[in-house]
Short mmCIF file of C-alpha atoms in Angstrom, two decimals:
data_model
loop_
_atom_site.label_atom_id
_atom_site.label_comp_id
_atom_site.label_asym_id
_atom_site.label_seq_id
_atom_site.Cartn_x
_atom_site.Cartn_y
_atom_site.Cartn_z
CA UNK A 27 -12.14 -27.23 10.95
CA UNK A 28 -14.21 -24.17 10.08
CA UNK A 29 -17.78 -24.40 8.82
CA UNK A 30 -17.91 -23.03 5.28
CA UNK A 31 -21.06 -20.97 4.71
CA UNK A 32 -20.45 -20.27 1.01
CA UNK A 33 -18.03 -21.45 -1.63
CA UNK A 34 -17.09 -20.01 -5.01
CA UNK A 35 -14.77 -21.33 -7.69
CA UNK A 36 -13.00 -18.92 -10.00
CA UNK A 37 -10.82 -21.51 -11.71
CA UNK A 38 -9.97 -20.47 -15.25
CA UNK A 39 -10.70 -16.80 -14.59
CA UNK A 40 -7.96 -14.17 -14.67
CA UNK A 41 -7.67 -11.20 -12.37
CA UNK A 42 -9.53 -9.00 -11.74
CA UNK A 43 -12.53 -11.35 -12.25
CA UNK A 44 -11.78 -13.48 -9.15
CA UNK A 45 -11.72 -10.32 -7.00
CA UNK A 46 -14.99 -9.08 -8.49
CA UNK A 47 -16.65 -12.41 -7.65
CA UNK A 48 -15.08 -12.38 -4.18
CA UNK A 49 -16.42 -8.88 -3.54
CA UNK A 50 -19.94 -9.89 -4.62
CA UNK A 51 -19.90 -13.03 -2.47
CA UNK A 52 -18.47 -11.27 0.60
CA UNK A 53 -21.11 -8.54 0.33
CA UNK A 54 -23.82 -11.19 0.81
CA UNK A 55 -22.14 -12.78 3.84
CA UNK A 56 -22.87 -12.00 7.48
CA UNK A 57 -20.03 -10.92 9.75
CA UNK A 58 -18.14 -13.98 10.99
CA UNK A 59 -19.34 -16.31 8.23
CA UNK A 60 -16.74 -18.29 6.29
CA UNK A 61 -16.30 -18.06 2.52
CA UNK A 62 -14.13 -20.45 0.53
CA UNK A 63 -12.74 -19.26 -2.79
CA UNK A 64 -10.78 -21.54 -5.11
CA UNK A 65 -8.78 -20.34 -8.09
CA UNK A 66 -5.81 -21.01 -10.31
CA UNK A 67 -4.66 -17.63 -11.66
CA UNK A 68 -0.91 -17.23 -11.03
CA UNK A 69 -1.53 -14.06 -8.98
CA UNK A 70 -4.76 -15.34 -7.37
CA UNK A 71 -3.41 -15.82 -3.84
CA UNK A 72 -1.56 -12.49 -3.74
CA UNK A 73 -4.58 -10.64 -5.12
CA UNK A 74 -6.96 -12.22 -2.61
CA UNK A 75 -4.58 -11.45 0.27
CA UNK A 76 -4.32 -7.80 -0.81
CA UNK A 77 -8.10 -7.51 -1.25
CA UNK A 78 -8.82 -9.06 2.14
CA UNK A 79 -6.35 -6.73 3.85
CA UNK A 80 -7.99 -3.71 2.23
CA UNK A 81 -11.48 -4.86 3.28
CA UNK A 82 -10.62 -6.05 6.81
CA UNK A 83 -11.47 -9.65 5.95
CA UNK A 84 -9.56 -12.38 7.79
CA UNK A 85 -7.79 -15.13 5.88
CA UNK A 86 -8.14 -18.29 7.95
CA UNK A 87 -6.16 -20.66 5.76
CA UNK A 88 -4.58 -21.11 2.35
CA UNK A 89 -4.23 -24.61 0.91
CA UNK A 90 -2.99 -26.07 -2.34
CA UNK A 91 -5.99 -28.01 -3.65
CA UNK A 92 -3.84 -29.63 -6.36
CA UNK A 93 -0.85 -28.66 -8.48
CA UNK A 94 -2.55 -25.55 -9.87
CA UNK A 95 -5.48 -24.63 -7.61
CA UNK A 96 -5.37 -22.71 -4.34
CA UNK A 97 -8.22 -22.71 -1.82
CA UNK A 98 -8.57 -19.80 0.58
CA UNK A 99 -10.87 -19.66 3.61
CA UNK A 100 -11.96 -16.14 4.52
CA UNK A 101 -13.86 -14.95 7.59
CA UNK A 102 -16.15 -12.11 6.54
#
C-alpha cells in the first residue's frame, strides 16, 4: 500500500472544479509524493486521467469508494 502524503475530496463539485483543486494540490507536492483525490462527478475519473496524462502524473490506482465515489491515487 502506498503512503498518502495529501488527500483532497471534491465530492459534490462538478468539472472543472475537481481539476482546479487537483492542480493546486499537485503544485504543492514534491516529486514522488502520493496524492489521493476522491470525487463523484460522472466524468471525474476520465477528467482526472486526462489531466494526469497531460501533466506527466502517474495514476497508481483507481477504486470505487462506494456506489458513487471514486478514489484515485496519483504519484506527483
